[in-house]
Short mmCIF file of C-alpha atoms and ligand atoms in Angstrom, two decimals:
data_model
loop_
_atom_site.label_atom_id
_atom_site.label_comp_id
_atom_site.label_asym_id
_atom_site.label_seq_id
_atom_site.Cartn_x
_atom_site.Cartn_y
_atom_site.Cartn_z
CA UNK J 208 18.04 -2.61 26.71
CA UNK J 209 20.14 -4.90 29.15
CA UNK J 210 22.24 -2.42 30.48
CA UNK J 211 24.66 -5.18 31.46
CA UNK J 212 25.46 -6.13 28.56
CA UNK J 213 23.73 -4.47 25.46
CA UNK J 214 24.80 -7.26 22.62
CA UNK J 215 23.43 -9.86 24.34
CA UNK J 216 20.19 -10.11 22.42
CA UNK J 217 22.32 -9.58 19.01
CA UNK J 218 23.80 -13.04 20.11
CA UNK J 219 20.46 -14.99 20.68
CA UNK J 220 19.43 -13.78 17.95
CA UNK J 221 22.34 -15.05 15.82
CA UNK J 222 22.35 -18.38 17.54
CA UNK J 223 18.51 -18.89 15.54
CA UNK J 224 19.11 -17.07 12.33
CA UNK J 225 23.09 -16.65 12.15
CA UNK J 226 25.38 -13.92 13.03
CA UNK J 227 25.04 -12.70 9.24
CA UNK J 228 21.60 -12.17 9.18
CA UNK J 229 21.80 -10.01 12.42
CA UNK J 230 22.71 -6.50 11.19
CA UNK J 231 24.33 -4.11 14.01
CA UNK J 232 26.70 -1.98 11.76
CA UNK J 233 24.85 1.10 11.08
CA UNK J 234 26.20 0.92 7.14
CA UNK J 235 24.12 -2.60 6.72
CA UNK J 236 21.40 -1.30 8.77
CA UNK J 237 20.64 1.58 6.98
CA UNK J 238 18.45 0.90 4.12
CA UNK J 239 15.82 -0.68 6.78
CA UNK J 240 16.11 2.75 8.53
CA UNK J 241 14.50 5.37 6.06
CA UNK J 242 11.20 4.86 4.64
CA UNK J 243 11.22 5.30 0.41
CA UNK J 244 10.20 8.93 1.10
CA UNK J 245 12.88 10.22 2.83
CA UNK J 246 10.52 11.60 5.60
CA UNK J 247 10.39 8.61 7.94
CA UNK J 248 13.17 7.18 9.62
CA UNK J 249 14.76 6.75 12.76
CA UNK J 250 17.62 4.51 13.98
CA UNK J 251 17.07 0.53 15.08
CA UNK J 252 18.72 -1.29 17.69
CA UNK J 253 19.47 -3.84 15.08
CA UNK J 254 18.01 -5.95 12.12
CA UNK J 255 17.25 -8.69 12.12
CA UNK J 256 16.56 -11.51 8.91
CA UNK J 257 14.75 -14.69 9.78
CA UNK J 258 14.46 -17.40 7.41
CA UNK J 259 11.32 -18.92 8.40
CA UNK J 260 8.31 -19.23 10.35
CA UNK J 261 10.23 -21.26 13.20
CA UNK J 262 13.01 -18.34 13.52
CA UNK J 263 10.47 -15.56 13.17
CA UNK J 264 8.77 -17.39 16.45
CA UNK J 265 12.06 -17.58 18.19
CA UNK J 266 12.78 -14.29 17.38
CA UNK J 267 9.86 -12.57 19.00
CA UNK J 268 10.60 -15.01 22.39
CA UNK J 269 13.43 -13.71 22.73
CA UNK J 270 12.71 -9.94 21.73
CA UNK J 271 9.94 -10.15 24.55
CA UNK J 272 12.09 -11.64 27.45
CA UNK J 273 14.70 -9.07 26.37
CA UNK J 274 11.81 -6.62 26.67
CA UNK J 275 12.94 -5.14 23.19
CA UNK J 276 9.97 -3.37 20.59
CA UNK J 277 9.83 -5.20 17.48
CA UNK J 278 8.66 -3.66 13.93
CA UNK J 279 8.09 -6.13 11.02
CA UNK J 280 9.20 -4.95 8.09
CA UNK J 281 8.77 -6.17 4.23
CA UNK J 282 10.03 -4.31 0.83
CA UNK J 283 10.39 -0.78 3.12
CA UNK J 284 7.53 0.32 0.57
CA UNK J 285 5.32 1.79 3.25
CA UNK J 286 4.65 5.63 3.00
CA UNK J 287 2.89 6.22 6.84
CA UNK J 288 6.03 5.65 8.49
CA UNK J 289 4.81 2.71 10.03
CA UNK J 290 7.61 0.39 8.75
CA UNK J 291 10.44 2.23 10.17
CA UNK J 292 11.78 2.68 13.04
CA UNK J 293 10.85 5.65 15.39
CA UNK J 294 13.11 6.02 18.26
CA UNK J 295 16.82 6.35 18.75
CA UNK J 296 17.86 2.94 18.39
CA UNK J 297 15.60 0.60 20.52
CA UNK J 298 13.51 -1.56 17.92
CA UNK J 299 14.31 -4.57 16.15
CA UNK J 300 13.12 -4.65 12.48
CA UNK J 301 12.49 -7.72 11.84
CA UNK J 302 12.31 -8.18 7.84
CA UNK J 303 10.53 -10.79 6.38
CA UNK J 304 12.54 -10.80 3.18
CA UNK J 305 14.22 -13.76 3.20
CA UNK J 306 10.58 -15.76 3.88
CA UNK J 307 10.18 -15.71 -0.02
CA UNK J 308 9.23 -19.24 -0.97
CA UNK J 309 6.52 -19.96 -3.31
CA UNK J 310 4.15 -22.77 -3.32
CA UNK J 311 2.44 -25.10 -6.22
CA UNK J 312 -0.45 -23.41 -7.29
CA UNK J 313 -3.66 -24.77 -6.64
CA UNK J 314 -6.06 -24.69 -9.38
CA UNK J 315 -8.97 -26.42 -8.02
CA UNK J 316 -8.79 -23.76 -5.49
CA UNK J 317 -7.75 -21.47 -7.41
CA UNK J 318 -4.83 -20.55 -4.60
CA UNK J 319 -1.28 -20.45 -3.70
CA UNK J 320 0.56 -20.03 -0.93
CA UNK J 321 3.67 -17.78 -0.40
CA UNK J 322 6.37 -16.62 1.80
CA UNK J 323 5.55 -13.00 3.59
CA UNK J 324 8.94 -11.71 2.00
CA UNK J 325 7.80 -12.56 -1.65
CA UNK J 326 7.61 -9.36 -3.68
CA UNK J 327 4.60 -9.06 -5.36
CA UNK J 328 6.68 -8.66 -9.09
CA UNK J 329 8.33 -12.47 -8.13
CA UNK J 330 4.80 -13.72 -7.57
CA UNK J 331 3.06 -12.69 -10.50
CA UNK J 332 6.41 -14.16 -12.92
CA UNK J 333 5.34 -17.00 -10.96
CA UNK J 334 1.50 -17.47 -11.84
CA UNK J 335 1.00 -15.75 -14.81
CA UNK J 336 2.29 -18.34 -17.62
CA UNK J 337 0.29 -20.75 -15.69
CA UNK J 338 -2.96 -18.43 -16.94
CA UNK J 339 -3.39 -17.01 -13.09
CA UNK J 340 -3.01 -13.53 -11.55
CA UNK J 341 -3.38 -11.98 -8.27
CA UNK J 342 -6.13 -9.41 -7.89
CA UNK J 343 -4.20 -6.56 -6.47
CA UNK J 344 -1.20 -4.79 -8.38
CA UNK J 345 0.71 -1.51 -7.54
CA UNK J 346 2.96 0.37 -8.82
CA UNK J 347 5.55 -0.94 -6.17
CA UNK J 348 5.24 -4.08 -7.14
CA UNK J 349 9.45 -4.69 -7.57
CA UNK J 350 9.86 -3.95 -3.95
CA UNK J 351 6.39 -4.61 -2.20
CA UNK J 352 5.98 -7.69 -0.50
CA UNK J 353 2.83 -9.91 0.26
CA UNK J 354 3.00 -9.68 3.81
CA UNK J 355 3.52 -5.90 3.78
CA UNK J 356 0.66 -5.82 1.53
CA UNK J 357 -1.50 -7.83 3.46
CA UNK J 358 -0.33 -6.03 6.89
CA UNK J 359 -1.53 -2.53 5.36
CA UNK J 360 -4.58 -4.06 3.26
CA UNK J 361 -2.96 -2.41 0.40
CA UNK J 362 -5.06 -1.66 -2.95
CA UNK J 363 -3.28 -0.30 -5.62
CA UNK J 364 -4.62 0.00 -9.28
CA UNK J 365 -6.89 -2.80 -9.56
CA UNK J 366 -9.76 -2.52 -6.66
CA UNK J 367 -12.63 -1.49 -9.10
CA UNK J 368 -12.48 -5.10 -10.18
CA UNK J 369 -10.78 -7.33 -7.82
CA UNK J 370 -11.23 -5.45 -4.63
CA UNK J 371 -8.42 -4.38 -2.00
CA UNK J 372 -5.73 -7.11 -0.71
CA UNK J 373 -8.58 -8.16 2.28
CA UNK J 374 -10.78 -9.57 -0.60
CA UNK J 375 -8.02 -11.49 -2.43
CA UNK J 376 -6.35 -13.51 0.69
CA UNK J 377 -7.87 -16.30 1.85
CA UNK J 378 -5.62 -17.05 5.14
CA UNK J 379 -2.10 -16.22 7.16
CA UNK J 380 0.12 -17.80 9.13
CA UNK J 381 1.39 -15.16 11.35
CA UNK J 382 3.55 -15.46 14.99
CA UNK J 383 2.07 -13.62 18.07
CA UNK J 384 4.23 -11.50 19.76
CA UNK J 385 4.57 -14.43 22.70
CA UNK J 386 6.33 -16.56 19.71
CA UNK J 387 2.98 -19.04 19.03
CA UNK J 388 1.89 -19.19 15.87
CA UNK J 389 -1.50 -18.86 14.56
CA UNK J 390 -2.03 -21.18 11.35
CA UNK J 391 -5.24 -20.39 9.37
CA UNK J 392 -3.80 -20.95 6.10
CA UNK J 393 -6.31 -23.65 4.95
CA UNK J 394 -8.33 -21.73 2.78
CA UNK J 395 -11.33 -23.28 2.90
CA UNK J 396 -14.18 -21.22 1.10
CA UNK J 397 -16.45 -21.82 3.57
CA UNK J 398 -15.79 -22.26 7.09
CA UNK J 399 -17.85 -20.91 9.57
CA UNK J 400 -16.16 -21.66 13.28
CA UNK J 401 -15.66 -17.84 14.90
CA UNK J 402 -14.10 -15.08 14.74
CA UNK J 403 -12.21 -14.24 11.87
CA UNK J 404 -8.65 -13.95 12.66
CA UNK J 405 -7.04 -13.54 8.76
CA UNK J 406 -9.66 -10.57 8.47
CA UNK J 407 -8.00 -9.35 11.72
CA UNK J 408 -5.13 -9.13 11.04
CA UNK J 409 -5.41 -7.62 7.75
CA UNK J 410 -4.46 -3.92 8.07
CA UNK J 411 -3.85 -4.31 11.18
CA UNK J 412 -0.61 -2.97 10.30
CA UNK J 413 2.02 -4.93 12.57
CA UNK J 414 0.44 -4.32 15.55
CA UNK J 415 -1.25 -7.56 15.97
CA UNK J 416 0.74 -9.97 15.15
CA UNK J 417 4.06 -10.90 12.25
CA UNK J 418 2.49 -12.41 8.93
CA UNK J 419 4.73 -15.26 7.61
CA UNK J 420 2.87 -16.51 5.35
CA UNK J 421 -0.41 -16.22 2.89
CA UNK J 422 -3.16 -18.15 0.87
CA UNK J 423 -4.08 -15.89 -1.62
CA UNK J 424 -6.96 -16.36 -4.14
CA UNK J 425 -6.16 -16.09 -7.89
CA UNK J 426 -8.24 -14.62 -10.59
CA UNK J 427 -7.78 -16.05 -14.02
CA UNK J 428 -4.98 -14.20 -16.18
CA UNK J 429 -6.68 -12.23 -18.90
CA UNK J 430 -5.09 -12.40 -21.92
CA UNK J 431 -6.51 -9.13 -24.41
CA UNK J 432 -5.72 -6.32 -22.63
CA UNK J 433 -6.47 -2.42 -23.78
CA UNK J 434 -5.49 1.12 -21.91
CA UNK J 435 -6.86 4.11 -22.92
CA UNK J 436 -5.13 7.67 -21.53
CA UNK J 437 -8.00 9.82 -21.99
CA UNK J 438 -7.28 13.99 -21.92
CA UNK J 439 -10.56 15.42 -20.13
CA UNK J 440 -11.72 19.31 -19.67
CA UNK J 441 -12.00 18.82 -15.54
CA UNK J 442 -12.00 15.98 -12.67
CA UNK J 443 -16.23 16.27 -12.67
CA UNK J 444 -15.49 15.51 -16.53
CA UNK J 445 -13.55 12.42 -15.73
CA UNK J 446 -15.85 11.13 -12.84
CA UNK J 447 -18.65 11.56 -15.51
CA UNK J 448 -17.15 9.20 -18.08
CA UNK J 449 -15.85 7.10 -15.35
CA UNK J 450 -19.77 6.73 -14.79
CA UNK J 451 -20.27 5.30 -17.58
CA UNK J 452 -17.05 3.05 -18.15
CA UNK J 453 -18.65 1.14 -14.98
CA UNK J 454 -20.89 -1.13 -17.21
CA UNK J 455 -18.09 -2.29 -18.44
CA UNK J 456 -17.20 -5.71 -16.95
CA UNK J 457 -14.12 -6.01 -18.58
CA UNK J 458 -12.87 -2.45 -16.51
CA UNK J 459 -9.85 -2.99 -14.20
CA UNK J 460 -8.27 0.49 -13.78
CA UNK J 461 -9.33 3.53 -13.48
CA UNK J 462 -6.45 6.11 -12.43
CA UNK J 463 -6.31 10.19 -12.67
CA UNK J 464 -3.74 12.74 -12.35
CA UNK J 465 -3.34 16.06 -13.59
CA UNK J 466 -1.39 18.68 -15.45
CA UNK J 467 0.92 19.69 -12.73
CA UNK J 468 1.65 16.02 -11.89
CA UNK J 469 2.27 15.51 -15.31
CA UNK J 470 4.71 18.02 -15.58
CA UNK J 471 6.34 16.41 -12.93
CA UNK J 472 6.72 12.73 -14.75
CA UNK J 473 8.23 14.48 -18.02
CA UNK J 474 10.55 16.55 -16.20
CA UNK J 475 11.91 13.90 -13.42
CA UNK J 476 10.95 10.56 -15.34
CA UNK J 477 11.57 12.19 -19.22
CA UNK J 478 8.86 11.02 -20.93
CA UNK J 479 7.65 12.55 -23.92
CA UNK J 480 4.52 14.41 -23.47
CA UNK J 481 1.41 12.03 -24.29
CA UNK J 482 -0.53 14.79 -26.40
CA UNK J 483 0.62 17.69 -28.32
CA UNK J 484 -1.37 20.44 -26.22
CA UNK J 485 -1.74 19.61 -22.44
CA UNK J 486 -4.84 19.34 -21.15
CA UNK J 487 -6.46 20.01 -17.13
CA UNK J 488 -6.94 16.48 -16.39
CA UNK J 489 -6.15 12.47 -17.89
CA UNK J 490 -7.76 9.69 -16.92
CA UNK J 491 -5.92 6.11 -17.54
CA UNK J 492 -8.46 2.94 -18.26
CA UNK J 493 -7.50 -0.25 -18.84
CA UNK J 494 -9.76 -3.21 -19.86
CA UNK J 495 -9.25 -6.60 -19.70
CA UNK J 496 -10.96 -9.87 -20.88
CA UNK J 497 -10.66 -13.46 -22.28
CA UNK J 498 -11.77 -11.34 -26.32
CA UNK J 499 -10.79 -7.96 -27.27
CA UNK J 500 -12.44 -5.38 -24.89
CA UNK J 501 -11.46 -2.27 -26.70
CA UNK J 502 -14.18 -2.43 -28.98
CA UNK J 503 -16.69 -2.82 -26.65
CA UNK J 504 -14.61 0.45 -24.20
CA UNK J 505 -15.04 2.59 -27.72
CA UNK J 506 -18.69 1.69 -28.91
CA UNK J 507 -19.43 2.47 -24.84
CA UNK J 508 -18.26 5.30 -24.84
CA UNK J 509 -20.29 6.13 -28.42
CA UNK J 510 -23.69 5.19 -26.83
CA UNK J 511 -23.63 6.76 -23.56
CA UNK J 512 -23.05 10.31 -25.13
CA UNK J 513 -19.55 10.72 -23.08
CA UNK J 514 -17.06 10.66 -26.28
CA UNK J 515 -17.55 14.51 -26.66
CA UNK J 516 -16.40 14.61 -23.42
CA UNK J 517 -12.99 13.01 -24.40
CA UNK J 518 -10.48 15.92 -25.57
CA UNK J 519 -8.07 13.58 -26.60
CA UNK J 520 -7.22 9.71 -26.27
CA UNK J 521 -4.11 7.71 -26.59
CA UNK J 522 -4.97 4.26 -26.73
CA UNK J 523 -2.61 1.23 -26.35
CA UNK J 524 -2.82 -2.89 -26.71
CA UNK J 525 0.52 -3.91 -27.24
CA UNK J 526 2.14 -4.55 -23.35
CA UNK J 527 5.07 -2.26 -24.13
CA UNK J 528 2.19 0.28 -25.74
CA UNK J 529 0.40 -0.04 -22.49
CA UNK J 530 3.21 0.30 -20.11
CA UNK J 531 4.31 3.56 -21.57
CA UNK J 532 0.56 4.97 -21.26
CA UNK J 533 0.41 3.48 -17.46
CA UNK J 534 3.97 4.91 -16.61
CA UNK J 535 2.01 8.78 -16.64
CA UNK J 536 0.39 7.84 -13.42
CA UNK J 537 2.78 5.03 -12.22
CA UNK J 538 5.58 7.01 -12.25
CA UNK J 539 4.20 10.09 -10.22
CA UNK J 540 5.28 8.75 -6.97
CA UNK J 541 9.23 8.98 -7.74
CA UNK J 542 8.91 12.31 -9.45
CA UNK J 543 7.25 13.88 -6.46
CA UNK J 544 9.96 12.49 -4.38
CA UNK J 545 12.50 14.01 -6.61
CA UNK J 546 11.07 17.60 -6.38
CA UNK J 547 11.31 17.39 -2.97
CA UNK J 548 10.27 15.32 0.49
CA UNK J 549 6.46 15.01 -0.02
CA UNK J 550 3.54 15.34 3.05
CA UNK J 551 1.33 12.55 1.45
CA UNK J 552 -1.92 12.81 2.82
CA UNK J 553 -3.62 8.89 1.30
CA UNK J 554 -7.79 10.26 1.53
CA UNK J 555 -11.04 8.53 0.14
CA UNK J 556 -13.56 11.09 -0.34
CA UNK J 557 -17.15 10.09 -1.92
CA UNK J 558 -16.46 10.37 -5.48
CA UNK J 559 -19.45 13.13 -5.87
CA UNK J 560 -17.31 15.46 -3.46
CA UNK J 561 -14.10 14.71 -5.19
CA UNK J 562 -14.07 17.07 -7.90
CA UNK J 563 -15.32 19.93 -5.22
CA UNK J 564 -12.61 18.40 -2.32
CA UNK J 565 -9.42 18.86 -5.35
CA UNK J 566 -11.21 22.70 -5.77
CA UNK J 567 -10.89 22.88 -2.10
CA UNK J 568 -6.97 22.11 -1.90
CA UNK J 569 -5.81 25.49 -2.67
CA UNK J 570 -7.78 27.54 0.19
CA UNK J 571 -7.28 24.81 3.10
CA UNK J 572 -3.45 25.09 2.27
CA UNK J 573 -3.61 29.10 1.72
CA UNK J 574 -0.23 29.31 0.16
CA UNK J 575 1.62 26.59 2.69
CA UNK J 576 2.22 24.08 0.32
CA UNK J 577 1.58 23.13 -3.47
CA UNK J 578 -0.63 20.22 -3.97
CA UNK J 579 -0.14 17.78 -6.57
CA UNK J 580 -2.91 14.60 -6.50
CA UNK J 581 -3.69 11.79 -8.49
CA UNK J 582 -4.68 8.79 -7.14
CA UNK J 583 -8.09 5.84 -7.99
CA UNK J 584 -10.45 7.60 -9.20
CA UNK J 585 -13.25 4.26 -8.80
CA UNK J 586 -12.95 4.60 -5.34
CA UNK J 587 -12.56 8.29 -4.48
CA UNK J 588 -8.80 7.52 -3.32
CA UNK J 589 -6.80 10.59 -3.61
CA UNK J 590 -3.37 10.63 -3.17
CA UNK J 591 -2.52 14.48 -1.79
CA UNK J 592 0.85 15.11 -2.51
CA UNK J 593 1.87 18.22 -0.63
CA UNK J 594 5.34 19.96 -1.39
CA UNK J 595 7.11 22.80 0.34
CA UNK J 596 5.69 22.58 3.72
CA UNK J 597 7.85 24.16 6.52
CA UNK J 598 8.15 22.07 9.54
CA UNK J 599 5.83 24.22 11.49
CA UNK J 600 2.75 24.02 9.03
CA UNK J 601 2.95 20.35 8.64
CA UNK J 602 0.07 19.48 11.91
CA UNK J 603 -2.02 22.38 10.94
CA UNK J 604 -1.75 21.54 6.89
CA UNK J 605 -2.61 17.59 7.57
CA UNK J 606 -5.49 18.68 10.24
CA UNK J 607 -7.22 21.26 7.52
CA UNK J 608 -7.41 18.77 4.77
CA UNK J 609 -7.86 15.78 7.05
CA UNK J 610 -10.48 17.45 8.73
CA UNK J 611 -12.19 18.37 5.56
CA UNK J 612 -11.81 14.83 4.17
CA UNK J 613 -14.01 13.66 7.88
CA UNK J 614 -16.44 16.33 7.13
CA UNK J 615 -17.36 15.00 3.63
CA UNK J 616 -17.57 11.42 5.31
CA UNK J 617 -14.35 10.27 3.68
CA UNK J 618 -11.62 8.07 5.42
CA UNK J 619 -8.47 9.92 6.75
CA UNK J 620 -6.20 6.96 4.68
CA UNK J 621 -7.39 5.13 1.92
CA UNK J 622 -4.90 2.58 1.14
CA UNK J 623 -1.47 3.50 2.94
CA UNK J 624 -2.81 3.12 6.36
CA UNK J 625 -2.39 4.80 9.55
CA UNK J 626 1.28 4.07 10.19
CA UNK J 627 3.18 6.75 12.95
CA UNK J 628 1.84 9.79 10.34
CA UNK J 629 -1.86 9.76 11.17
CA UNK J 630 -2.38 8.31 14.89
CA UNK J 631 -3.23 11.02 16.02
CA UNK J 632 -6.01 11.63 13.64
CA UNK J 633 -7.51 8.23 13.67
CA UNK J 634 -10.38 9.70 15.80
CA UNK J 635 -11.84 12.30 12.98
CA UNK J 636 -12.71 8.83 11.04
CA UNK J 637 -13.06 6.32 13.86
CA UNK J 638 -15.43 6.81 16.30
CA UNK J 639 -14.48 6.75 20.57
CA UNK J 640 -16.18 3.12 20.35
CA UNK J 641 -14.15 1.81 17.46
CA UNK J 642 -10.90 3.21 18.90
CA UNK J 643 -11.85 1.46 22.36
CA UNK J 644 -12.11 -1.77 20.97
CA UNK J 645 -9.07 -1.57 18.67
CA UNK J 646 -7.19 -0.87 22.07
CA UNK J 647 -8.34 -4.01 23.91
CA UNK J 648 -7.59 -6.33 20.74
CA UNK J 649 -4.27 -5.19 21.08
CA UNK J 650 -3.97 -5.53 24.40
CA UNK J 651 -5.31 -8.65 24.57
CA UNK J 652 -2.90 -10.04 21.42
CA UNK J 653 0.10 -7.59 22.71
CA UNK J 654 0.01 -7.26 26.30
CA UNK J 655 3.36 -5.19 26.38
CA UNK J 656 3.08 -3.46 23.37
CA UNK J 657 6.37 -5.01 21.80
CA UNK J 658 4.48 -4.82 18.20
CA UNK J 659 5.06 -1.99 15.75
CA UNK J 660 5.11 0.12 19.01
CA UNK J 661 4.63 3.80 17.19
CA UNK J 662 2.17 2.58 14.51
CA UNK J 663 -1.49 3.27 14.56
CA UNK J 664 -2.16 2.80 18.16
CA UNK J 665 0.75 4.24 19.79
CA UNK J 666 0.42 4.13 23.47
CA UNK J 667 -0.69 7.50 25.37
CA UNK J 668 2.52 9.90 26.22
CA UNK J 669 3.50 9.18 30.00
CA UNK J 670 2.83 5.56 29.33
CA UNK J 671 5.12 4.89 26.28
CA UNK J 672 8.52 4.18 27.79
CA UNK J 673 9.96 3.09 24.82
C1 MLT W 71 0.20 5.05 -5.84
O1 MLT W 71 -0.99 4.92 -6.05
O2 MLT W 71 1.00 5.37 -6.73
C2 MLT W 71 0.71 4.75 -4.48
O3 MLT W 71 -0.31 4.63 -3.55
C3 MLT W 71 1.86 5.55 -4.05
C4 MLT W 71 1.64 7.00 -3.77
O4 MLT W 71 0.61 7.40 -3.24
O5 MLT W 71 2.55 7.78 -3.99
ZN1 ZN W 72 -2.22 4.49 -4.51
#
């Protein structure tokens, strides 16, 4: 910081996006400050709120020559600490919120372009009475933005059909840390000149570069919709009808949870209970296609010998009927928070070793915390939920499971990324090689390590002077 004179950058930076859009009063600056957890957090040396692509490029010229650490930052949805700040008051967030403009959509390409800052709720209002959706939907989608989403490679509830956020975006615009700007929002389906700098910078989790703006594919809207909350005997149970529910074309979601997370949602979210008897495990389907798929999902589940299986089913068609079914799982995440501050360990784990990695939980935590997971049950994503951890047990509670998760040949983080939680981790999932070459992309697109400075590749101690 210029020790001369410390609001000197707060000026420049007003001069491009004005004095109201720079935040330095720790009251305005707050809610950019604690991740939706209340885990993460740390204070900034200010905010500041660009309005487009132009200002975001002026911003980060004059962040560098001030020498300042910038950390992009979209709905604050993150849960790896990786879009708050980490020290005492020397990084900029720089939110993208106010890049929320939405273009025509495309239908001959089947595409649209949209502003970094536009929440993912705004975009799908947007496209959906035109018969289009995007491919990726969580349960943050009020707050979550596309650039966040596209920064973290988010999945959410949908990538048994439509893959994770990678396979729906088709190009960015993002500004490199020097202030040039990188334009490969074209779209073209096939285009075969290098590297692949939208793949890049997908999940690359701020560290690269600032996304300002996306072409994202769209899928056609599908208008006959049916959700199923099926009560099942065990998790082996559920991955066995799961199984089967795979033929089914028409399958978009494919979500578990369990009795203690249930108990969670009707106390903290009061919801009556979905059956009259509770049962070990649920798991929530939905279906979608152009005709009525819930025939098909029942007459499925008749041939392949799995409806015994079945305990109990609530089934729903009508969107409000199907919003209260989905609101069992959606609505974990808020009633963990409000038992307490959660360690959330995000894990894929090959679905054959899921059942026996949930059986696991209890003896790799012996008694230091009390696990509560649901998560995507189509691609092994578990969402560990651990409550009640003293301070001291957190490393060697997130080692034992993460180390577990490496054994099985899982991935240390699913969908959340790796954020400032799991850095030092990366290496039980990516190999010495792959670690190596991560370092000398960002070195070569962040020379001075201005970018999301604490996230995922967080310089060695004795070198970090920030
Ligand atoms: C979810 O699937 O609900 C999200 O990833 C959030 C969470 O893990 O709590
Ligand atoms: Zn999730």
């Amino acid at each position: 910081m210029d020790p001369v004179d410390p609001d000197r950058l707060a000026r420049q930076l007003g001069a491009v996006v004005g004095d109201a859009h720079v935040l330095t009063d720790p009251a305005l600056r707050a809610s950019y400050e604690t991740d939706f957890t209340g885990r993460y957090g740390g204070r900034a040396r200010l905010v500041v709120r660009p309005a487009d692509t132009a200002q975001v490029a002026q911003t980060l010229r004059l962040c560098r020559d001030a020498g300042a650490p910038v950390l992009p930052q979209g709905g604050n949805t993150g849960l790896v600490g990786g879009s708050v700040p980490a020290g005492a008051g020397t990084e900029v967030v720089l939110s993208l919120r106010r890049l929320n403009a939405i273009g025509p959509i495309d239908p001959d390409a089947r595409q649209v372009t949209v502003g970094a800052g536009t929440a993912l709720a705004e975009l799908q209002r947007r496209v959906r009475p035109h018969g289009w959706d995007f491919g990726v939907d969580l349960a943050s989608r009020d707050s979550a933005t596309l650039g966040g989403m596209i920064a973290t490679n988010a999945g959410g509830e949908r990538v048994v059909r439509h893959g994770t956020t990678r396979a729906n975006v088709a190009g960015v615009e993002a500004v490199l840390a020097d202030g040039s700007v990188l334009d490969r929002l074209a779209g073209l389906p096939k285009d075969n000149t290098g590297y692949d700098l939208t793949g890049l910078l997908v999940g690359s989790e701020g560290t690269l570069a600032v996304i300002t703006r996306a072409r994202l594919r769209l899928v056609p809207e599908l208008p006959e919709r049916v959700t199923a909350l099926l009560a099942l005997g065990s998790l082996a149970s559920a991955v066995g009808v799961l199984a089967v529910l795979r033929r089914l074309e028409s399958l978009e979601l494919a979500e578990f949870f369990t009795a203690d997370g249930l108990d969670l949602v009707l106390k903290h979210a009061r919801l009556p209970a979905p059956f009259r008897t509770g049962h070990p495990v649920y798991l929530l389907v939905e279906c979608a296609a152009r005709h009525d798929p819930a025939e098909e999902l029942a007459a499925l589940l008749e041939e392949a010998g799995v409806a015994g299986e079945v305990r109990d089913a609530a089934v729903g068609r009508q969107a409000s009927d199907r919003r209260r079914l989905a609101a069992y799982r959606e609505r974990h995440t808020e009633s963990v928070n409000a038992e307490g501050v959660p360690l959330k360990l995000d894990v894929t784990v090959p679905l054959a070793d899921l059942p026996q990695f949930v059986a696991d939980l209890p003896g790799l935590l012996a008694g230091r915390a009390r696990p509560y997971v649901f998560g995507h049950l189509a691609e092994g994503n578990v969402h560990v939920n651990l409550l009640g951890v003293a301070p001291a047990d957190e490393e060697p509670v997130t080692e034992a499971v993460l180390r577990r998760v490496a054994e099985a040949g899982g991935s240390i983080s699913a969908e959340h990324g790796i954020g400032r939680a799991k850095s030092r981790y990366l290496h039980l999932t990516r190999s010495a090689t792959d670690i190596a070459v991560m370092r000398s992309v960002k070195a070569a697109l962040d020379p001075e390590h201005l970018l999301s400075p604490h996230t995922l590749l967080p310089l060695p101690p004795g070198e970090a002077g920030r």
